[in-house]
XYZ file of C-alpha atoms in Angstrom:
770
model
C 0.000 0.000 0.000
C 2.757 2.430 0.931
C 4.510 1.622 -2.343
C 1.405 2.665 -4.230
C 1.258 5.912 -2.263
C 4.923 6.632 -3.137
C 4.138 6.007 -6.805
C 1.237 8.416 -6.623
C 3.500 10.965 -4.930
C 6.074 10.725 -7.719
C 3.337 11.081 -10.294
C 2.218 14.271 -8.567
C 5.645 15.857 -9.267
C 5.455 15.302 -13.037
C 4.747 18.147 -15.375
C 1.331 16.801 -16.248
C -1.151 16.442 -13.417
C -2.643 12.977 -13.027
C -5.833 14.719 -12.028
C -6.088 16.201 -15.516
C -5.956 12.736 -17.020
C -8.460 11.544 -14.443
C -10.810 14.363 -15.336
C -10.513 13.625 -19.033
C -11.080 9.940 -18.411
C -14.012 10.699 -16.142
C -15.326 13.109 -18.742
C -15.125 10.471 -21.447
C -16.683 7.867 -19.202
C -19.351 10.316 -18.110
C -20.309 11.045 -21.698
C -20.194 7.324 -22.397
C -22.233 6.717 -19.276
C -24.809 9.265 -20.409
C -24.937 7.637 -23.821
C -25.283 4.209 -22.253
C -27.708 5.576 -19.684
C -29.719 7.179 -22.481
C -29.836 3.910 -24.380
C -30.595 2.113 -21.131
C -33.267 4.651 -20.227
C -34.707 4.367 -23.707
C -34.710 0.622 -23.301
C -36.287 0.949 -19.856
C -38.888 3.375 -21.182
C -39.615 0.962 -23.971
C -39.816 -1.926 -21.525
C -41.925 0.186 -19.169
C -44.352 1.117 -21.936
C -44.663 -2.527 -22.925
C -44.927 -3.604 -19.288
C -47.551 -0.919 -18.630
C -49.551 -2.020 -21.648
C -49.281 -5.689 -20.667
C -50.204 -4.867 -17.069
C -53.355 -3.149 -18.291
C -54.109 -6.169 -20.426
C -53.429 -8.689 -17.651
C -55.567 -6.714 -15.197
C -58.421 -6.636 -17.689
C -57.900 -10.323 -18.438
C -58.058 -11.092 -14.699
C -61.313 -9.185 -14.323
C -62.869 -10.595 -17.486
C -61.876 -14.179 -16.693
C -63.306 -13.854 -13.180
C -66.521 -12.268 -14.498
C -67.093 -14.887 -17.204
C -66.072 -17.686 -14.861
C -68.653 -16.454 -12.333
C -71.268 -16.376 -15.091
C -70.615 -19.987 -16.043
C -70.450 -20.984 -12.371
C -73.888 -19.448 -11.939
C -75.143 -21.459 -14.938
C -73.438 -24.544 -13.523
C -75.249 -24.052 -10.215
C -78.558 -23.812 -12.084
C -77.820 -27.076 -13.938
C -76.779 -28.820 -10.718
C -79.910 -27.525 -9.038
C -82.084 -29.042 -11.814
C -80.362 -32.437 -11.666
C -80.531 -32.458 -7.859
C -84.241 -31.582 -8.066
C -84.879 -34.495 -10.449
C -82.930 -36.864 -8.202
C -84.990 -35.672 -5.247
C -88.098 -36.486 -7.295
C -86.691 -40.032 -7.735
C -86.273 -39.736 -11.502
C -84.423 -42.915 -12.447
C -85.778 -43.839 -15.889
C -87.130 -42.290 -19.056
C -90.760 -42.613 -17.975
C -90.268 -40.672 -14.753
C -88.007 -38.179 -16.567
C -90.715 -37.423 -19.119
C -93.359 -37.159 -16.408
C -91.307 -34.719 -14.336
C -90.169 -32.435 -17.181
C -92.946 -32.125 -19.741
C -95.720 -30.600 -17.641
C -96.566 -26.900 -17.636
C -95.675 -26.626 -13.949
C -92.247 -28.099 -14.739
C -91.916 -25.508 -17.513
C -92.708 -22.685 -15.053
C -90.253 -24.083 -12.507
C -87.565 -24.296 -15.176
C -88.122 -20.673 -16.216
C -87.982 -19.542 -12.594
C -84.467 -20.929 -12.303
C -83.294 -18.435 -14.952
C -84.426 -15.456 -12.921
C -81.778 -12.756 -12.486
C -79.220 -14.326 -14.858
C -79.104 -12.003 -17.875
C -76.475 -14.074 -19.616
C -78.624 -17.238 -19.497
C -80.680 -17.482 -22.711
C -82.474 -20.786 -22.293
C -82.600 -24.045 -20.355
C -83.286 -27.313 -22.165
C -83.736 -30.920 -21.001
C -83.262 -33.833 -23.424
C -83.785 -37.553 -23.006
C -81.166 -40.260 -23.531
C -81.555 -40.044 -27.333
C -81.241 -36.267 -27.570
C -84.963 -35.540 -28.031
C -85.988 -32.254 -26.381
C -88.366 -32.849 -23.444
C -88.499 -29.353 -21.994
C -87.311 -25.890 -22.988
C -87.738 -22.508 -21.369
C -88.334 -21.002 -24.810
C -91.920 -22.295 -24.938
C -94.361 -24.925 -23.702
C -95.020 -27.508 -24.788
C -91.429 -28.139 -25.868
C -90.753 -27.799 -29.607
C -89.951 -30.824 -31.699
C -86.190 -30.756 -31.721
C -83.356 -33.260 -31.626
C -79.913 -32.614 -30.111
C -78.553 -36.157 -30.289
C -76.033 -35.271 -33.006
C -74.552 -32.356 -31.076
C -70.909 -32.897 -29.976
C -71.737 -31.875 -26.417
C -74.570 -34.432 -26.268
C -72.300 -37.186 -27.548
C -69.687 -36.231 -24.951
C -72.295 -36.505 -22.185
C -73.805 -39.702 -23.632
C -70.393 -41.437 -23.702
C -70.242 -41.267 -19.889
C -66.539 -40.379 -20.276
C -65.087 -37.319 -18.666
C -66.568 -34.810 -16.218
C -70.340 -34.318 -15.862
C -70.116 -30.770 -17.269
C -69.181 -29.801 -20.846
C -68.642 -26.380 -22.442
C -69.483 -26.515 -26.150
C -68.110 -24.734 -29.185
C -70.351 -21.955 -30.602
C -73.465 -23.392 -32.268
C -76.595 -22.099 -34.002
C -79.560 -22.885 -31.736
C -82.091 -25.182 -33.335
C -84.996 -23.632 -31.487
C -84.244 -19.899 -31.483
C -81.823 -19.916 -34.428
C -79.290 -17.667 -32.640
C -75.571 -18.295 -31.972
C -75.235 -19.896 -28.530
C -72.623 -21.164 -26.101
C -73.941 -24.271 -24.365
C -72.978 -25.544 -20.887
C -74.232 -29.124 -20.514
C -74.688 -31.304 -17.437
C -75.147 -35.072 -17.557
C -78.175 -36.679 -15.867
C -77.796 -40.204 -14.564
C -79.932 -42.654 -12.612
C -79.046 -43.826 -9.134
C -77.330 -46.868 -10.611
C -75.236 -44.676 -12.946
C -77.127 -45.126 -16.213
C -77.334 -42.221 -18.658
C -80.762 -40.500 -18.572
C -80.196 -37.399 -20.652
C -78.732 -33.904 -20.645
C -79.743 -30.579 -19.151
C -78.373 -27.590 -21.094
C -77.837 -23.939 -20.264
C -77.626 -21.906 -23.481
C -76.130 -18.433 -23.284
C -76.363 -15.922 -26.100
C -72.973 -15.584 -27.792
C -73.828 -11.937 -28.405
C -73.931 -11.295 -24.653
C -70.269 -12.254 -24.265
C -69.304 -10.493 -27.508
C -70.849 -7.289 -26.131
C -68.960 -7.712 -22.830
C -65.696 -8.056 -24.748
C -66.531 -5.091 -26.996
C -66.590 -2.791 -23.950
C -62.851 -3.325 -23.450
C -60.537 -0.838 -25.203
C -56.781 -1.346 -24.725
C -55.663 0.641 -27.745
C -55.859 0.952 -31.492
C -56.014 -2.419 -33.219
C -57.124 -4.292 -30.096
C -58.473 -7.834 -30.344
C -60.294 -9.396 -27.397
C -61.166 -13.069 -27.567
C -62.914 -15.677 -25.409
C -61.534 -19.052 -26.519
C -61.612 -22.717 -25.623
C -58.330 -24.377 -24.702
C -58.080 -25.809 -28.231
C -58.181 -22.248 -29.621
C -61.818 -22.289 -30.803
C -63.245 -18.766 -30.605
C -66.316 -18.621 -28.359
C -66.736 -14.847 -28.684
C -64.560 -12.021 -29.965
C -64.260 -8.278 -30.380
C -64.180 -7.255 -33.205
C -67.095 -9.651 -33.511
C -67.045 -12.681 -35.806
C -70.175 -13.773 -37.661
C -71.329 -17.305 -36.749
C -73.375 -19.035 -39.453
C -73.948 -22.604 -40.575
C -70.633 -22.717 -42.418
C -68.564 -21.412 -39.520
C -70.509 -23.586 -37.058
C -69.028 -26.679 -38.699
C -65.566 -25.149 -38.815
C -65.432 -22.363 -36.204
C -62.575 -19.827 -36.263
C -59.553 -20.732 -34.155
C -56.445 -19.070 -32.797
C -53.150 -20.790 -32.020
C -53.965 -21.885 -28.480
C -50.568 -23.514 -27.957
C -48.703 -20.264 -28.554
C -51.169 -18.237 -26.490
C -51.267 -20.581 -23.500
C -47.450 -20.689 -23.504
C -47.331 -16.949 -22.762
C -45.970 -15.995 -19.316
C -48.389 -14.742 -16.662
C -47.345 -11.139 -17.377
C -48.163 -11.527 -21.087
C -45.852 -11.051 -24.065
C -45.391 -10.542 -27.802
C -46.973 -13.055 -30.152
C -45.963 -13.267 -33.837
C -48.254 -12.596 -36.750
C -50.790 -15.317 -37.615
C -51.280 -16.229 -33.945
C -53.939 -13.550 -33.409
C -54.649 -12.180 -36.841
C -52.136 -11.077 -39.428
C -50.009 -8.760 -37.294
C -47.717 -8.940 -34.259
C -49.540 -8.320 -31.018
C -48.871 -7.856 -27.351
C -51.196 -10.291 -25.655
C -52.169 -11.445 -22.174
C -54.162 -14.577 -21.465
C -55.991 -15.776 -18.379
C -57.565 -19.179 -18.054
C -61.001 -19.420 -16.485
C -60.403 -20.984 -13.051
C -63.194 -23.547 -13.434
C -63.619 -24.194 -17.161
C -61.441 -25.190 -20.159
C -61.493 -21.723 -21.644
C -59.491 -18.501 -21.507
C -59.687 -14.737 -22.077
C -57.154 -13.190 -24.476
C -56.542 -9.423 -24.404
C -54.307 -8.132 -27.197
C -53.267 -4.934 -28.934
C -51.334 -4.406 -32.151
C -47.581 -4.078 -31.573
C -47.412 -1.027 -33.826
C -49.725 0.836 -31.437
C -47.274 0.332 -28.542
C -44.253 1.144 -30.743
C -45.752 4.489 -31.719
C -46.104 5.440 -28.060
C -42.499 4.380 -27.352
C -41.128 6.568 -30.168
C -43.001 9.618 -28.869
C -41.508 9.047 -25.398
C -37.856 8.454 -26.373
C -37.311 11.365 -28.787
C -37.177 14.166 -26.112
C -34.792 12.026 -24.037
C -32.295 11.740 -26.909
C -32.299 15.527 -27.478
C -31.785 16.196 -23.765
C -28.861 13.743 -23.598
C -27.069 15.471 -26.480
C -27.421 18.847 -24.769
C -26.138 17.471 -21.455
C -23.079 15.878 -23.124
C -22.241 19.170 -24.841
C -22.529 20.996 -21.512
C -20.279 18.455 -19.779
C -17.587 18.809 -22.407
C -17.659 22.602 -22.139
C -17.544 22.622 -18.319
C -14.755 20.023 -18.252
C -12.629 22.080 -20.642
C -12.944 25.166 -18.442
C -12.251 23.114 -15.309
C -8.991 21.583 -16.631
C -7.852 25.006 -17.735
C -8.364 26.293 -14.189
C -6.687 23.266 -12.594
C -3.492 23.810 -14.617
C -3.191 27.283 -13.147
C -3.600 26.214 -9.537
C -1.934 22.768 -9.473
C 0.337 22.369 -6.443
C 0.300 19.633 -3.918
C 2.728 18.364 -1.283
C 3.802 14.671 -1.373
C 3.632 14.494 2.419
C 0.134 15.917 2.531
C -0.806 13.505 -0.220
C 0.420 10.533 1.842
C -1.162 11.705 5.083
C -4.464 12.292 3.339
C -4.592 8.649 2.251
C -3.135 6.726 5.192
C -4.804 5.663 8.444
C -2.418 6.767 11.173
C -3.523 4.147 13.736
C -3.197 0.999 11.614
C -0.994 2.045 8.692
C -3.668 0.846 6.300
C -5.274 2.900 3.582
C -7.999 5.208 4.843
C -11.480 5.862 3.487
C -10.231 8.411 0.933
C -7.697 6.054 -0.599
C -10.173 3.196 -0.513
C -12.658 5.276 -2.521
C -9.897 6.171 -4.990
C -9.160 2.469 -5.463
C -12.751 1.826 -6.424
C -12.851 4.913 -8.638
C -9.684 3.768 -10.394
C -11.264 0.405 -11.075
C -14.323 2.206 -12.405
C -12.280 4.564 -14.600
C -10.187 1.849 -16.187
C -13.323 0.002 -17.152
C -11.732 -3.247 -15.973
C -13.788 -6.321 -16.717
C -11.970 -8.311 -14.023
C -14.391 -9.341 -11.313
C -13.751 -8.517 -7.684
C -15.415 -8.733 -4.290
C -15.930 -5.828 -1.902
C -15.996 -6.714 1.821
C -17.207 -4.565 4.711
C -16.025 -6.071 8.018
C -17.272 -4.712 11.346
C -15.884 -5.873 14.701
C -18.680 -7.138 16.938
C -18.989 -5.556 20.401
C -15.833 -3.455 19.945
C -17.555 -0.616 21.797
C -17.775 -2.845 24.880
C -13.985 -3.319 24.878
C -13.442 0.423 24.464
C -15.854 1.236 27.286
C -14.536 -1.376 29.741
C -10.760 -1.494 29.037
C -10.193 1.978 27.643
C -9.455 3.519 24.267
C -5.729 2.662 24.424
C -6.522 -1.055 24.481
C -9.130 -0.510 21.788
C -6.636 1.296 19.530
C -4.051 -1.467 19.962
C -6.691 -4.067 19.204
C -7.506 -2.271 15.940
C -3.810 -2.237 14.996
C -3.530 -5.953 15.799
C -6.589 -6.710 13.687
C -5.033 -4.784 10.782
C -1.797 -6.807 11.081
C -3.697 -10.072 11.148
C -5.704 -9.115 8.057
C -2.505 -8.295 6.170
C -1.004 -11.654 7.258
C -3.944 -13.782 6.155
C -4.922 -12.032 2.916
C -3.025 -12.104 -0.356
C -0.543 -9.482 -1.603
C -2.967 -8.244 -4.268
C -5.846 -7.807 -1.822
C -6.453 -4.204 -0.773
C -7.332 -3.441 2.837
C -8.536 -0.153 4.299
C -9.822 1.079 7.624
C -12.876 3.193 6.954
C -13.155 4.479 10.522
C -14.003 3.190 13.973
C -13.966 -0.605 13.931
C -14.976 -0.928 10.263
C -12.601 -2.321 7.631
C -13.003 -2.627 3.878
C -11.301 -5.186 1.640
C -11.123 -5.554 -2.149
C -10.221 -9.012 -3.454
C -9.613 -9.138 -7.198
C -10.546 -12.146 -9.326
C -13.448 -13.287 -7.122
C -16.088 -14.408 -9.594
C -18.854 -15.955 -7.501
C -20.359 -16.281 -4.032
C -18.540 -19.549 -3.277
C -15.088 -17.964 -3.598
C -16.275 -14.796 -1.870
C -17.527 -16.790 1.129
C -14.313 -18.826 1.228
C -12.267 -15.636 1.634
C -14.770 -14.329 4.188
C -14.267 -17.477 6.245
C -10.487 -16.811 6.231
C -11.187 -13.327 7.610
C -13.667 -14.587 10.225
C -11.281 -17.353 11.380
C -8.361 -14.950 11.617
C -10.307 -12.458 13.761
C -11.810 -15.217 15.919
C -8.378 -16.224 17.289
C -7.698 -14.543 20.686
C -5.688 -11.302 20.841
C -3.191 -10.633 23.643
C -3.340 -6.891 24.381
C -1.645 -5.468 27.516
C -2.212 -8.644 29.515
C -5.795 -9.074 28.348
C -6.933 -11.990 26.220
C -9.528 -10.494 23.942
C -11.957 -12.652 21.978
C -13.950 -10.891 19.297
C -15.841 -11.786 16.144
C -16.653 -9.914 12.970
C -19.742 -9.393 10.842
C -19.106 -9.190 7.091
C -21.131 -7.844 4.175
C -20.096 -8.648 0.602
C -20.916 -7.181 -2.811
C -19.641 -8.572 -6.106
C -18.543 -6.680 -9.206
C -19.874 -6.855 -11.879
C -22.804 -8.945 -10.618
C -24.095 -6.316 -8.188
C -22.998 -3.295 -10.246
C -19.972 -1.439 -11.569
C -20.316 2.022 -10.059
C -18.897 2.994 -6.708
C -22.125 4.111 -5.045
C -23.945 0.923 -5.931
C -21.202 -1.416 -4.688
C -20.763 0.486 -1.427
C -24.474 0.502 -0.806
C -24.766 -3.202 -1.595
C -21.941 -4.163 0.764
C -23.348 -1.911 3.488
C -26.802 -3.474 3.181
C -25.286 -6.944 3.359
C -23.365 -5.924 6.515
C -26.554 -4.554 8.051
C -28.257 -7.873 7.336
C -25.402 -9.814 8.937
C -25.712 -7.736 12.115
C -29.488 -7.988 12.150
C -29.309 -11.783 11.854
C -27.208 -12.149 14.966
C -23.646 -10.872 14.365
C -20.567 -12.996 13.749
C -22.125 -13.827 10.375
C -21.402 -13.235 6.692
C -24.011 -12.111 4.198
C -23.713 -11.612 0.417
C -25.790 -8.897 -1.213
C -28.877 -9.789 -3.280
C -31.668 -7.683 -4.765
C -34.191 -9.357 -2.490
C -32.059 -8.489 0.518
C -31.786 -4.853 -0.566
C -35.471 -4.363 -1.082
C -36.506 -6.158 2.065
C -33.898 -4.568 4.291
C -34.466 -0.997 3.112
C -38.214 -1.179 3.491
C -38.110 -3.110 6.703
C -35.434 -0.946 8.298
C -37.167 2.351 7.586
C -40.711 1.310 8.360
C -39.751 -0.777 11.371
C -37.900 2.170 12.893
C -40.883 4.449 12.314
C -43.265 1.850 13.758
C -41.235 1.425 16.941
C -41.077 5.197 17.343
C -44.810 5.450 16.682
C -45.468 2.913 19.428
C -43.249 4.777 21.900
C -44.761 8.178 21.019
C -48.352 6.957 20.978
C -49.052 7.860 17.348
C -51.657 5.112 16.950
C -55.332 5.731 17.545
C -58.682 4.072 16.905
C -61.490 5.142 14.612
C -64.939 3.563 14.619
C -67.134 2.837 11.609
C -70.818 2.325 12.424
C -72.628 -0.908 11.581
C -76.380 -0.724 11.072
C -79.173 -3.267 11.077
C -80.467 -3.658 7.545
C -84.062 -3.686 8.747
C -84.907 -0.245 10.096
C -81.356 1.117 9.698
C -80.833 1.160 13.448
C -77.296 1.412 14.829
C -76.074 -2.036 15.922
C -72.427 -1.394 16.766
C -69.049 -0.185 15.500
C -65.964 -1.724 13.909
C -62.736 -0.570 15.576
C -60.135 0.488 12.991
C -56.443 0.984 13.826
C -54.972 4.206 12.396
C -51.436 5.651 12.305
C -50.641 9.275 11.579
C -46.912 9.836 11.138
C -45.498 13.390 11.425
C -43.943 13.255 7.931
C -45.515 10.250 6.227
C -48.982 11.456 7.120
C -51.725 8.852 7.316
C -50.074 5.471 6.732
C -52.540 2.909 5.322
C -53.060 -0.178 7.499
C -52.188 -2.475 4.590
C -48.725 -0.855 4.571
C -47.804 -0.931 8.253
C -49.750 -3.936 9.542
C -47.629 -6.517 7.594
C -44.415 -4.985 8.959
C -45.861 -4.936 12.468
C -46.746 -8.605 12.011
C -43.256 -9.420 10.749
C -41.504 -7.688 13.675
C -43.907 -8.908 16.355
C -45.115 -5.406 17.222
C -48.611 -6.546 16.240
C -48.876 -8.480 19.520
C -48.424 -5.305 21.571
C -50.595 -3.298 19.179
C -53.302 -5.968 19.165
C -53.463 -6.092 22.978
C -53.672 -2.281 23.086
C -56.473 -2.228 20.495
C -58.476 -4.827 22.456
C -58.187 -2.899 25.715
C -58.842 0.536 24.204
C -61.785 -0.589 22.044
C -63.472 -2.504 24.878
C -63.027 0.429 27.258
C -64.517 2.888 24.743
C -67.343 0.498 23.902
C -68.385 0.608 27.577
C -69.347 4.258 27.028
C -71.984 3.155 24.505
C -75.441 2.002 25.580
C -76.232 -1.714 25.461
C -76.618 -3.741 23.306
C -74.277 -1.937 20.878
C -71.293 -4.171 20.106
C -67.709 -3.480 19.046
C -66.040 -5.512 16.293
C -62.231 -5.873 16.457
C -59.929 -7.321 13.787
C -57.380 -9.927 14.873
C -54.142 -10.741 13.058
C -53.064 -14.340 12.395
C -49.807 -13.503 14.186
C -51.716 -12.877 17.435
C -52.810 -16.507 17.416
C -49.241 -17.717 16.842
C -48.115 -15.938 20.010
C -50.530 -18.138 21.958
C -51.774 -15.339 24.209
C -54.865 -14.170 22.330
C -57.365 -15.666 24.773
C -55.634 -14.043 27.730
C -55.493 -10.679 25.928
C -59.204 -10.802 25.063
C -60.300 -11.749 28.593
C -57.980 -9.131 30.134
C -59.516 -6.421 27.926
C -63.038 -7.521 28.913
C -62.133 -7.700 32.596
C -60.472 -4.269 32.683
C -63.291 -2.589 30.772
C -66.253 -4.458 32.229
C -67.707 -4.928 28.742
C -70.141 -7.880 28.581
C -68.732 -10.716 26.506
C -71.712 -10.800 24.113
C -71.007 -7.179 23.077
C -67.586 -8.115 21.671
C -67.127 -9.433 18.148
C -63.739 -10.648 16.871
C -63.072 -10.499 13.134
C -60.683 -13.037 11.618
C -59.610 -13.758 8.053
C -59.335 -17.056 6.262
C -55.534 -16.883 6.542
C -55.991 -17.213 10.307
C -57.988 -20.395 9.858
C -55.353 -21.809 7.501
C -52.738 -21.747 10.281
C -51.775 -25.137 11.618
C -49.898 -23.744 14.587
C -51.187 -21.649 17.454
C -54.251 -23.760 18.294
C -56.583 -21.532 16.290
C -59.572 -23.859 16.395
C -59.235 -24.452 20.122
C -58.806 -20.733 20.849
C -61.846 -19.785 18.771
C -63.865 -22.549 20.400
C -62.998 -21.249 23.871
C -63.820 -17.668 22.914
C -67.217 -18.706 21.497
C -67.877 -20.709 24.650
C -67.434 -17.407 26.515
C -70.305 -15.877 24.449
C -67.876 -13.863 22.296
C -69.003 -13.625 18.664
C -66.674 -14.629 15.806
C -66.948 -13.050 12.339
C -65.229 -14.228 9.130
C -64.030 -11.164 7.219
C -63.732 -10.804 3.397
C -66.017 -13.776 2.829
C -66.194 -15.010 -0.753
C -62.619 -14.160 -1.753
C -60.921 -17.316 -0.436
C -60.989 -20.950 -1.476
C -62.012 -22.843 1.646
C -64.439 -20.541 3.441
C -67.480 -22.831 3.216
C -65.820 -25.622 5.164
C -64.608 -23.213 7.833
C -68.143 -21.984 8.507
C -68.852 -25.439 9.912
C -65.466 -26.438 11.361
C -64.936 -23.204 13.283
C -68.576 -22.369 14.164
C -68.567 -18.839 12.769
C -71.338 -16.467 13.986
C -71.187 -13.900 11.210
C -69.842 -13.599 7.677
C -68.822 -10.255 6.205
C -69.366 -10.004 2.452
C -66.320 -8.585 0.714
C -66.759 -5.100 -0.767
C -65.684 -6.402 -4.200
C -69.028 -8.162 -4.596
C -70.978 -5.307 -2.988
C -69.571 -2.813 -5.516
C -71.006 -4.783 -8.417
C -74.281 -5.915 -6.876
C -76.280 -3.222 -8.681
C -74.924 -3.709 -12.184
C -72.997 -6.989 -12.389
C -75.042 -10.108 -12.784
C -72.141 -12.233 -11.588
C -71.886 -10.245 -8.358
C -75.657 -10.475 -7.917
C -75.555 -14.239 -8.311
C -72.719 -14.601 -5.808
C -74.404 -12.275 -3.286
C -77.638 -14.266 -3.580
C -75.721 -17.498 -2.996
C -73.914 -16.080 0.056
C -77.116 -14.733 1.605
C -78.912 -18.009 0.969
C -76.024 -19.881 2.587
C -76.068 -17.558 5.612
C -79.815 -18.016 5.998
C -79.536 -21.797 5.766
C -76.762 -21.955 8.382
C -78.435 -19.402 10.643
C -75.595 -16.894 10.376
C -75.745 -13.139 10.499
C -74.379 -11.423 7.414
C -72.760 -7.968 7.182
C -72.192 -6.310 3.806
C -69.131 -4.034 3.731
C -68.498 -1.087 1.431
C -72.098 0.119 1.038
C -71.856 3.377 -0.918
C -75.217 3.727 -2.648
C -78.818 3.476 -1.581
C -79.410 0.956 -4.346
C -76.759 -1.366 -2.905
C -78.289 -1.051 0.558
C -81.795 -1.840 -0.668
C -80.708 -4.840 -2.747
C -78.718 -6.365 0.095
C -81.322 -5.561 2.738
C -84.137 -7.010 0.686
C -81.992 -10.042 -0.122
C -81.678 -11.026 3.528
C -78.471 -9.288 4.657
C -78.802 -8.611 8.397
C -76.318 -5.716 8.758
C -74.862 -2.985 6.560
C -71.599 -1.032 6.756
C -70.138 1.578 4.439
C -69.683 5.255 3.566
C -73.379 5.599 2.697
C -74.297 4.917 6.298
C -71.292 6.391 8.024
C -67.539 6.913 7.654
C -65.063 6.047 10.417
C -65.360 8.542 13.283
C -63.445 9.476 16.417
C -64.265 7.782 19.741
C -66.058 10.942 20.863
C -68.183 11.036 17.714
C -68.949 7.350 18.093
C -70.151 7.918 21.665
C -72.324 10.854 20.554
C -73.866 8.773 17.781
C -74.483 5.854 20.143
C -76.196 8.043 22.769
C -78.304 9.785 20.118
C -79.467 6.388 18.862
C -80.449 5.377 22.411
C -82.480 8.576 22.878
C -84.334 7.975 19.605
C -85.144 4.424 20.672
C -86.446 5.609 24.061
C -88.481 8.390 22.457
C -89.841 6.144 19.689
């Protein structure tokens, strides 16, 4: 190291300043960097435009696939309901089938099953030969024969699932293009009895697709998994000729697209390249394809990149001009002492390079544009402050010098070592190409430091935490490599010290977010920045106040209002949620005691609170301290809580219910196993997710799902709360449909505890006066 400093000192005496060359090199690299950055930015802008377009398409595909899937699920439920009805009527042969389906009352019953499903065009029942026995189009049923239909043959073969989604066909009764969902009917002994069909108007789905606009030259298609087009926008005409040979797209190429979508060549979706996204229907062998012509996206990219190129040229010209003036000024003032130069770059305590020289090393590597890989190590002595505080700074300084000597002994002659300050050292090891070699060298460092040090009669045992970044894998520029190594060192310390961590993108993202938000959360807890708001819950019948849902809020001095979905996961990850949850229980129960009976308070519980194993004790402590009757407390849980295998969730919920505490299942309808949990965990109330409430007035799929949920709640004797009520129409539909309670901005926004108490007392006075 000292030899390098002497060489730099000699260079400083030459007639030409090395700094001038450095500036010129930096200038050239800066211009090159700007050019590369411009190209990179242009590439990123291009990628971003494509990604943005594909994200729009995938989002639309998600929504459309869910909507159409719900429509077919609703039709499927109708078909299952008909077959179950016939089984209940003990239909086991053709005679009983004809008797049960051909009467006028059967016709009226069949038509009633279509009520509220706008996408359902007709229901038809055929016998084992394909002869039509009943149709909702008219009574008595028209003379028609479906035995030659592919869907009928698939059902008749008794092979495959009991449900079949057909290709587009021309209806033989109404003469319109239809999509047919068929369900097989069998006798108790498994013999084929016939088929019940749900025909939906192809035009309905074509109109739904036509409402989507993702750009000029868009093509939206609803296809079977073999590529057959069920519906499309721009619309395709279905006639007798195309019924026999329906239009198809290359399903193999489309289904091979990644989840985020991608570019498909010409002749896959028409005669031009397209950016396309595809989503399979969760329950049926079909998919939604959202695409837009590639030229549309390319036009947008060109408009975005042109100003960037002009700006880059102007910046490069400005850099060259400023650099020329700067070098001219430097040549007038150049004078520097060799001794000052050495002192400025040497750590006096250890004789190693200091932070300045270490940075110059990295800058030199950056300037030369070396492609040789290297590893950057940040090593921090664990608990060095304890030695300084207990044995004194003299012992601490000698320990640092001894550590420096040991590093020089154990590392190679080409490795560069620097003391950055305090007990932190930095090391550059050239030629390290991967994590395996980097960790091998780190183990040499750890082992060397782990050996005891004899300092002034004291045997000192210390360890070191190490963070590593790799060039070029983690970056080429100085700032990036330093930041990466520092983040890796932070991770090593956070994981327990005496450890080595190598930088990764996942580590950087997680550590930055976690470190900042965790620090703010801990400070918020200490400073009491959390508070509760209460949103009223009303009875659907009479709109009388029934209770409030307690909502945790955090107002940070600089962040402002931090959404719960941002800070709650971090609080769960760090364990702060256990303290927060206990505080919420006690505060909410205490404030609920200021409300007149029988108003209840509903409190959300995190799955993490169950893992801690103290949730029952926290709940009973809150009730005991507040005096709130158990039946006035409702605990809201999510399906993710029920999915936990640890923490004794079922036992805890059972004990809480045994104490007359009500249990509500939040966001009902969005999970995959909710129905079973209603029985296994003895839920008292289900809360309908706002996603379905938003569409209850204008989405037939949402209406069908809401009706099913309310019917299920009624059958199981559960109360049902609809969240997110924002319009009177939503409230009336849900109230008339059997929903017991309503909650949303229409009825009341979250309020302060004082406002909640005022509202509760006003409700009591109205009841007494009424």
